CSV table of C-alpha atoms in Angstrom, one decimal:
chain,number,residue,atom,x,y,z
A,33,UNK,CA,0.0,0.0,0.0
A,34,UNK,CA,1.3,3.5,-0.9
A,35,UNK,CA,1.5,6.2,1.6
A,36,UNK,CA,0.3,8.9,-0.9
A,37,UNK,CA,-2.9,10.4,0.5
A,38,UNK,CA,-5.7,10.6,-2.1
A,39,UNK,CA,-8.1,13.5,-1.2
A,40,UNK,CA,-10.8,13.1,-3.9
A,41,UNK,CA,-12.0,11.2,-6.9
A,42,UNK,CA,-10.2,13.4,-9.3
A,43,UNK,CA,-6.8,12.6,-7.7
A,44,UNK,CA,-7.7,8.9,-7.6
A,45,UNK,CA,-8.5,8.9,-11.3
A,46,UNK,CA,-5.2,10.7,-12.1
A,47,UNK,CA,-3.0,8.2,-10.2
A,48,UNK,CA,-4.9,5.2,-11.4
A,49,UNK,CA,-4.7,6.2,-15.0
A,50,UNK,CA,-8.5,5.9,-15.5
A,51,UNK,CA,-10.8,8.8,-16.5
A,52,UNK,CA,-12.9,10.5,-13.9
A,53,UNK,CA,-16.2,9.6,-15.6
A,54,UNK,CA,-15.3,6.0,-15.6
A,55,UNK,CA,-14.2,6.0,-12.0
A,56,UNK,CA,-17.5,7.7,-11.1
A,57,UNK,CA,-19.4,5.2,-13.1
A,58,UNK,CA,-17.7,2.4,-11.2
A,59,UNK,CA,-18.6,3.9,-7.8
A,60,UNK,CA,-22.2,4.3,-8.9
A,61,UNK,CA,-22.4,0.7,-10.2
A,62,UNK,CA,-19.3,-1.5,-10.4
A,63,UNK,CA,-21.0,-3.8,-12.9
A,64,UNK,CA,-21.5,-0.8,-15.3
A,65,UNK,CA,-17.8,-0.9,-16.4
A,66,UNK,CA,-15.9,-3.5,-18.2
A,67,UNK,CA,-14.5,-6.4,-16.2
A,68,UNK,CA,-10.9,-5.4,-17.0
A,69,UNK,CA,-11.5,-1.8,-16.1
A,70,UNK,CA,-13.1,-2.9,-12.8
A,71,UNK,CA,-10.1,-5.0,-12.0
A,72,UNK,CA,-7.8,-2.0,-12.6
A,73,UNK,CA,-9.9,0.3,-10.4
A,74,UNK,CA,-10.0,-2.3,-7.6
A,75,UNK,CA,-6.3,-2.8,-7.8
A,76,UNK,CA,-5.8,0.9,-7.5
A,77,UNK,CA,-8.2,1.1,-4.6
A,78,UNK,CA,-6.2,-1.5,-2.8
A,79,UNK,CA,-2.9,0.2,-3.6
A,80,UNK,CA,-3.9,3.7,-2.6
A,81,UNK,CA,-6.4,2.8,0.2
A,82,UNK,CA,-8.9,5.3,-1.3
A,83,UNK,CA,-12.5,5.3,-0.4
A,84,UNK,CA,-14.9,7.9,-1.8
A,85,UNK,CA,-17.0,10.0,0.5
A,86,UNK,CA,-20.2,8.2,-0.3
A,87,UNK,CA,-22.2,10.4,2.0
A,88,UNK,CA,-21.1,13.6,0.2
A,89,UNK,CA,-21.8,11.9,-3.2
A,90,UNK,CA,-25.3,11.0,-2.1
A,91,UNK,CA,-25.9,14.5,-0.7
A,92,UNK,CA,-25.0,15.8,-4.1
A,93,UNK,CA,-27.4,13.5,-5.8
A,94,UNK,CA,-30.3,13.7,-3.4
A,95,UNK,CA,-30.2,17.2,-2.1
A,96,UNK,CA,-28.5,19.4,-4.7
A,97,UNK,CA,-29.9,18.6,-8.1
A,98,UNK,CA,-29.9,22.3,-9.0
A,99,UNK,CA,-27.6,23.6,-11.7
A,100,UNK,CA,-27.2,27.3,-12.4
A,101,UNK,CA,-26.6,28.5,-16.0
A,102,UNK,CA,-25.6,32.2,-16.3
A,103,UNK,CA,-25.1,34.0,-19.6
A,104,UNK,CA,-24.3,37.7,-20.3
A,105,UNK,CA,-27.2,38.4,-22.7
A,106,UNK,CA,-30.0,35.9,-23.3
A,107,UNK,CA,-31.3,37.8,-26.4
A,108,UNK,CA,-28.0,37.0,-28.1
A,109,UNK,CA,-28.8,33.8,-30.2
A,110,UNK,CA,-25.2,32.5,-29.7
A,111,UNK,CA,-25.8,32.3,-26.0
A,112,UNK,CA,-29.3,31.0,-26.5
A,113,UNK,CA,-27.9,28.1,-28.6
A,114,UNK,CA,-25.3,27.3,-25.9
A,115,UNK,CA,-27.9,27.5,-23.2
A,116,UNK,CA,-30.4,25.3,-25.0
A,117,UNK,CA,-27.8,22.5,-25.4
A,118,UNK,CA,-26.6,22.8,-21.8
A,119,UNK,CA,-30.1,22.7,-20.4
A,120,UNK,CA,-31.0,19.5,-22.4
A,121,UNK,CA,-27.8,17.8,-21.2
A,122,UNK,CA,-28.5,18.7,-17.5
A,123,UNK,CA,-32.1,17.6,-17.7
A,124,UNK,CA,-31.2,14.3,-19.3
A,125,UNK,CA,-28.7,13.7,-16.5
A,126,UNK,CA,-31.4,14.2,-13.8
A,127,UNK,CA,-30.4,17.7,-12.8
A,128,UNK,CA,-32.7,20.8,-12.6
A,129,UNK,CA,-31.1,23.6,-14.6
A,130,UNK,CA,-32.1,27.2,-14.1
A,131,UNK,CA,-31.1,29.8,-16.7
A,132,UNK,CA,-30.2,33.4,-15.8
A,133,UNK,CA,-29.2,36.4,-18.0
A,134,UNK,CA,-27.2,39.3,-16.7
A,135,UNK,CA,-28.5,41.5,-19.6
A,136,UNK,CA,-25.1,43.1,-19.9
A,137,UNK,CA,-25.2,44.5,-16.4
A,138,UNK,CA,-22.3,43.7,-14.1
A,139,UNK,CA,-24.4,44.6,-11.0
A,140,UNK,CA,-27.1,42.2,-12.1
A,141,UNK,CA,-24.5,39.5,-12.7
A,142,UNK,CA,-23.3,39.8,-9.1
A,143,UNK,CA,-26.9,39.7,-7.8
A,144,UNK,CA,-27.6,36.6,-9.8
A,145,UNK,CA,-24.5,34.9,-8.3
A,146,UNK,CA,-25.5,36.0,-4.8
A,147,UNK,CA,-28.9,34.5,-5.3
A,148,UNK,CA,-27.4,31.2,-6.7
A,149,UNK,CA,-25.1,31.0,-3.7
A,150,UNK,CA,-28.1,31.0,-1.3
A,151,UNK,CA,-29.7,28.1,-3.3
A,152,UNK,CA,-26.7,25.9,-2.7
A,153,UNK,CA,-26.6,24.5,-6.3
A,154,UNK,CA,-24.6,21.4,-7.1
A,155,UNK,CA,-22.7,23.5,-9.6
A,156,UNK,CA,-22.8,26.5,-11.9
A,157,UNK,CA,-22.0,27.0,-15.6
A,158,UNK,CA,-21.0,30.7,-16.0
A,159,UNK,CA,-20.4,32.7,-19.2
A,160,UNK,CA,-19.2,36.0,-17.6
A,161,UNK,CA,-19.5,39.5,-19.0
A,162,UNK,CA,-15.7,39.5,-19.0
A,163,UNK,CA,-14.2,43.0,-19.0
A,164,UNK,CA,-17.2,44.5,-17.3
A,165,UNK,CA,-17.5,41.8,-14.6
A,166,UNK,CA,-16.7,42.4,-11.0
A,167,UNK,CA,-13.9,39.9,-10.9
A,168,UNK,CA,-13.4,40.0,-7.2
A,169,UNK,CA,-17.1,39.0,-6.7
A,170,UNK,CA,-16.8,36.2,-9.3
A,171,UNK,CA,-13.6,34.9,-7.7
A,172,UNK,CA,-15.4,34.8,-4.3
A,173,UNK,CA,-18.3,33.0,-5.8
A,174,UNK,CA,-16.1,30.4,-7.5
A,175,UNK,CA,-14.5,29.6,-4.1
A,176,UNK,CA,-18.0,28.9,-2.6
A,177,UNK,CA,-19.7,27.0,-5.5
A,178,UNK,CA,-18.3,24.5,-8.0
A,179,UNK,CA,-18.1,26.7,-11.2
A,180,UNK,CA,-17.1,26.1,-14.8
A,181,UNK,CA,-16.7,29.1,-17.1
A,182,UNK,CA,-17.7,28.7,-20.7
A,183,UNK,CA,-17.5,30.9,-23.9
A,184,UNK,CA,-15.9,33.9,-22.3
A,185,UNK,CA,-12.8,33.4,-20.1
A,186,UNK,CA,-11.5,35.3,-17.1
A,187,UNK,CA,-8.0,34.0,-16.5
A,188,UNK,CA,-7.6,32.0,-13.3
A,189,UNK,CA,-11.3,32.0,-12.2
A,190,UNK,CA,-13.4,28.9,-11.9
A,191,UNK,CA,-12.0,25.4,-11.9
A,192,UNK,CA,-12.2,25.1,-15.7
A,193,UNK,CA,-12.9,27.0,-18.9
A,194,UNK,CA,-14.5,25.6,-22.0
A,195,UNK,CA,-14.7,27.7,-25.2
A,196,UNK,CA,-13.8,28.3,-28.8
A,197,UNK,CA,-10.4,28.9,-30.2
A,198,UNK,CA,-10.6,32.5,-31.4
A,199,UNK,CA,-7.4,32.2,-33.4
A,200,UNK,CA,-9.0,29.3,-35.3
A,201,UNK,CA,-11.9,31.5,-36.2
A,202,UNK,CA,-9.9,34.5,-37.6
A,203,UNK,CA,-7.0,32.5,-39.1
A,204,UNK,CA,-9.5,30.6,-41.4
A,205,UNK,CA,-11.5,33.7,-42.5
A,206,UNK,CA,-8.4,35.8,-43.1
A,207,UNK,CA,-6.6,33.0,-45.1
A,208,UNK,CA,-9.7,32.4,-47.2
A,209,UNK,CA,-10.4,36.1,-48.0
A,210,UNK,CA,-6.8,36.8,-48.8
A,211,UNK,CA,-6.5,33.7,-51.0
A,212,UNK,CA,-9.7,34.5,-53.0
A,213,UNK,CA,-9.5,38.3,-53.3
A,214,UNK,CA,-8.4,41.5,-51.6
A,215,UNK,CA,-7.1,41.1,-48.0
A,216,UNK,CA,-9.7,42.1,-45.4
A,217,UNK,CA,-10.1,45.0,-43.1
A,218,UNK,CA,-11.3,44.1,-39.6
A,219,UNK,CA,-14.6,45.7,-38.5
A,220,UNK,CA,-15.2,45.9,-34.7
A,221,UNK,CA,-16.6,48.0,-31.9
A,222,UNK,CA,-14.2,50.4,-30.3
A,223,UNK,CA,-15.4,49.3,-26.8
A,224,UNK,CA,-16.3,45.6,-27.3
A,225,UNK,CA,-18.8,44.0,-24.9
A,226,UNK,CA,-17.3,40.5,-25.0
A,227,UNK,CA,-13.7,39.5,-24.2
A,228,UNK,CA,-13.6,37.3,-27.3
A,229,UNK,CA,-13.6,40.4,-29.5
A,230,UNK,CA,-10.1,41.5,-28.2
A,231,UNK,CA,-8.7,38.0,-28.9
A,232,UNK,CA,-10.1,38.1,-32.5
A,233,UNK,CA,-8.5,41.5,-33.2
A,234,UNK,CA,-5.1,40.2,-32.0
A,235,UNK,CA,-5.6,37.1,-34.1
A,236,UNK,CA,-6.4,39.3,-37.2
A,237,UNK,CA,-3.2,41.3,-36.7
A,238,UNK,CA,-1.1,38.2,-36.2
A,239,UNK,CA,-2.5,36.6,-39.4
A,240,UNK,CA,-2.0,39.7,-41.5
A,241,UNK,CA,1.6,40.0,-40.2
A,242,UNK,CA,2.2,36.3,-40.9
A,243,UNK,CA,1.0,36.8,-44.5
A,244,UNK,CA,3.2,39.9,-44.9
A,245,UNK,CA,0.1,42.2,-45.2
A,246,UNK,CA,-0.8,45.5,-43.6
A,247,UNK,CA,-3.7,45.2,-41.1
A,248,UNK,CA,-6.5,47.7,-41.4
A,249,UNK,CA,-8.8,47.9,-38.3
A,250,UNK,CA,-12.1,49.8,-38.6
A,251,UNK,CA,-13.4,50.7,-35.1
A,252,UNK,CA,-16.9,52.0,-34.7
A,253,UNK,CA,-18.5,53.8,-31.8
A,254,UNK,CA,-21.0,52.1,-29.5
A,255,UNK,CA,-21.3,50.2,-26.2
A,256,UNK,CA,-23.5,47.4,-25.0
A,257,UNK,CA,-25.1,44.4,-26.7
A,258,UNK,CA,-27.2,45.9,-29.4
A,259,UNK,CA,-24.6,44.7,-32.0
A,260,UNK,CA,-26.8,44.8,-35.1
A,261,UNK,CA,-27.8,48.5,-34.6
A,262,UNK,CA,-24.2,49.5,-33.6
A,263,UNK,CA,-22.9,47.7,-36.7
A,264,UNK,CA,-25.5,49.3,-38.9
A,265,UNK,CA,-24.9,52.9,-37.6
A,266,UNK,CA,-21.1,52.5,-37.8
A,267,UNK,CA,-21.2,51.0,-41.3
A,268,UNK,CA,-23.5,53.7,-42.6
A,269,UNK,CA,-21.0,56.3,-41.4
A,270,UNK,CA,-18.0,54.4,-42.9
A,271,UNK,CA,-19.7,53.8,-46.3
A,272,UNK,CA,-21.1,57.3,-46.7
A,273,UNK,CA,-17.6,58.8,-46.0
A,274,UNK,CA,-16.0,56.3,-48.4
A,275,UNK,CA,-13.5,55.3,-45.6
A,276,UNK,CA,-13.2,51.6,-46.5
A,277,UNK,CA,-9.5,50.7,-46.9
A,278,UNK,CA,-10.3,47.5,-48.8
A,279,UNK,CA,-13.3,45.9,-50.5
A,280,UNK,CA,-13.2,42.9,-48.2
A,281,UNK,CA,-14.4,43.2,-44.6
A,282,UNK,CA,-14.0,40.7,-41.8
A,283,UNK,CA,-16.4,41.5,-38.9
A,284,UNK,CA,-15.6,40.6,-35.3
A,285,UNK,CA,-18.9,38.8,-34.9
A,286,UNK,CA,-22.0,37.9,-37.0
A,287,UNK,CA,-24.3,40.3,-35.3
A,288,UNK,CA,-22.1,43.3,-36.3
A,289,UNK,CA,-22.0,41.8,-39.8
A,290,UNK,CA,-25.8,41.7,-39.9
A,291,UNK,CA,-25.9,45.4,-39.1
A,292,UNK,CA,-23.2,46.0,-41.8
A,293,UNK,CA,-25.2,44.1,-44.4
A,294,UNK,CA,-28.3,46.2,-43.5
A,295,UNK,CA,-26.3,49.4,-44.1
A,296,UNK,CA,-25.0,48.0,-47.5
A,297,UNK,CA,-28.5,47.3,-48.6
A,298,UNK,CA,-29.7,50.7,-47.5
A,299,UNK,CA,-26.9,52.5,-49.5
A,300,UNK,CA,-27.1,50.2,-52.5
A,301,UNK,CA,-23.8,48.3,-52.1
A,302,UNK,CA,-23.9,44.9,-53.6
A,303,UNK,CA,-22.3,42.3,-51.3
A,304,UNK,CA,-21.0,38.9,-52.6
A,305,UNK,CA,-18.6,37.1,-54.8
A,306,UNK,CA,-19.9,38.1,-58.2
A,307,UNK,CA,-18.2,40.5,-60.7
A,308,UNK,CA,-20.9,43.0,-60.1
A,309,UNK,CA,-20.4,43.1,-56.3
A,310,UNK,CA,-18.9,46.0,-54.4
A,311,UNK,CA,-17.9,44.2,-51.3
A,312,UNK,CA,-17.1,40.9,-49.8
A,313,UNK,CA,-18.2,40.4,-46.1
A,314,UNK,CA,-17.2,37.6,-43.8
A,315,UNK,CA,-17.5,37.1,-40.1
A,316,UNK,CA,-17.2,34.8,-37.0
A,317,UNK,CA,-19.7,32.7,-34.9
A,318,UNK,CA,-22.2,31.2,-37.3
A,319,UNK,CA,-25.0,33.0,-35.6
A,320,UNK,CA,-28.2,30.9,-36.0
A,321,UNK,CA,-29.6,33.5,-38.4
A,322,UNK,CA,-26.4,33.9,-40.5
A,323,UNK,CA,-27.7,31.5,-43.2
A,324,UNK,CA,-30.8,33.6,-43.7
A,325,UNK,CA,-29.2,37.0,-44.2
A,326,UNK,CA,-29.2,38.5,-47.7
A,327,UNK,CA,-26.8,37.5,-49.0
A,328,UNK,CA,-26.2,34.6,-46.7
A,329,UNK,CA,-23.1,35.2,-44.5
A,330,UNK,CA,-19.8,33.5,-44.9
A,331,UNK,CA,-18.5,32.8,-41.3
A,332,UNK,CA,-16.4,30.7,-39.1
A,333,UNK,CA,-18.7,28.5,-36.9
A,334,UNK,CA,-18.6,27.7,-33.3
A,335,UNK,CA,-18.7,24.0,-32.5
A,336,UNK,CA,-21.8,24.6,-30.3
A,337,UNK,CA,-22.4,20.9,-29.5
A,338,UNK,CA,-18.8,20.3,-28.4
A,339,UNK,CA,-18.5,23.4,-26.3
A,340,UNK,CA,-21.9,22.8,-24.6
A,341,UNK,CA,-21.4,19.1,-24.1
A,342,UNK,CA,-17.8,19.4,-22.7
A,343,UNK,CA,-19.0,22.2,-20.4
A,344,UNK,CA,-21.6,20.0,-18.8
A,345,UNK,CA,-19.3,17.0,-18.6
A,346,UNK,CA,-16.6,19.0,-16.9
A,347,UNK,CA,-19.1,20.4,-14.4
A,348,UNK,CA,-20.3,16.9,-13.6
A,349,UNK,CA,-16.7,15.7,-13.1
A,350,UNK,CA,-16.1,18.7,-10.9
A,351,UNK,CA,-19.1,17.9,-8.7
A,352,UNK,CA,-18.1,14.3,-8.3
A,353,UNK,CA,-14.5,15.4,-7.5
A,354,UNK,CA,-15.7,17.3,-4.5
A,355,UNK,CA,-15.8,20.7,-6.2
A,356,UNK,CA,-12.1,21.1,-6.9
A,357,UNK,CA,-9.7,20.0,-9.5
A,358,UNK,CA,-6.0,19.7,-8.9
A,359,UNK,CA,-5.2,22.2,-11.7
A,360,UNK,CA,-7.5,24.6,-13.6
A,361,UNK,CA,-8.5,23.1,-16.9
A,362,UNK,CA,-8.9,24.9,-20.2
A,363,UNK,CA,-10.4,23.3,-23.3
A,364,UNK,CA,-10.7,25.2,-26.6
A,365,UNK,CA,-12.5,23.8,-29.7
A,366,UNK,CA,-11.6,24.9,-33.2
A,367,UNK,CA,-14.0,26.6,-35.6
A,368,UNK,CA,-14.9,25.5,-39.1
A,369,UNK,CA,-15.3,27.8,-42.1
A,370,UNK,CA,-18.8,28.0,-43.6
A,371,UNK,CA,-18.8,29.4,-47.1
A,372,UNK,CA,-21.9,31.3,-48.2
A,373,UNK,CA,-22.8,34.0,-50.7
A,374,UNK,CA,-21.4,37.1,-48.9
A,375,UNK,CA,-17.8,36.2,-49.6
C-alpha cells in the first residue's frame, strides 16, 4: 500500500490512469464498467487505500440537483444556442437547470451569483460578461460554488474554462479572404462588450503579419449588446464617408455583420462574390440567423455541441470530485469555415 494520500475522486482517477467519468461510473455501479476496467480500479483502490466520500456523493445526488446557468445576454442567439444545449444535457442527467441572464449589467451579474449561492446548487456554468464583470465577486463565488466558465474566459477563475479557439476563427477567415481576393479589413466596436472580441482583433493582426500584409482595423462607436444596430450605424458612417480601406471586410462577430449588411442594402452596395459586387463580407460565430441574411453570411462557426457538451461533462466531473480540480483546466474547440454567398 502506498503512503500517498488521495483526497478526492479526481486525484484517484489521475494516479490510477483511469478517466474521472469511468471511476465515477464504477462507484455508482461496479457492474456498469468492463471487467478489465473494474479490476484496474479495484487494484488501484487497494494500492492507494482510497474510499470515496459516499455520504457527500449521495448528498450531491439527493439534495443538490440544481444547476445554475448564467449568460451575459440571453437575447443573443449565440448564448441561447449554448444554453439550449446545456439545459438539455443537464435535464437528461437528472439535474434541474435554471437559466439566468445578466443583460449586460455587471451589478445584475453579481446579484444573480448571490442568489445562486443561497440556493446551494450542485454547480454553476457561467459565461461571464468579461471586462465589465466584478472579478473579485466572481472569484469569491467560485470559491464557494463548483463553477465552470464557458464561452468567455476570465483567466484563473473557476475550476475550468470551455470555449472556442478565437485564433482558429480568424485565421481561417483571413486566409480564405486573402486567397480569393483583396485582404480584409477588420470591423469591430471600439469598446467591445465580449472579451472574445479582443482575442479576435489580436488574431487578425497576427495573421496579417504572418502573411506579410498591412492590417486595417475599422473601429466604430457604440457600447452594450445591441450589436446589429451598432454595426448598422457604424457601417453607414464608414460607407457614406467612403472610408473603407479595402473591398473585403471581416467582422468581429456575426451580429455586427448583420448590421453592416443592412447598411449596405440601404446604401445600394452589392455584397457577394460576383463580378458586379462592391464588397465581400465575412464574419465569425455562425449566428443561427447567418444562413438567412441577404446575401447569406460566410462565417467561421462555433462547435456549439462540443462546447456545450464538454462544459456540462466538466461540471459533472467537478461535482463528483468534491468541487475542486488539482489544476484549472482549459479546453478550446476549433471553428470550421462555412462558405456562403457574402464572400
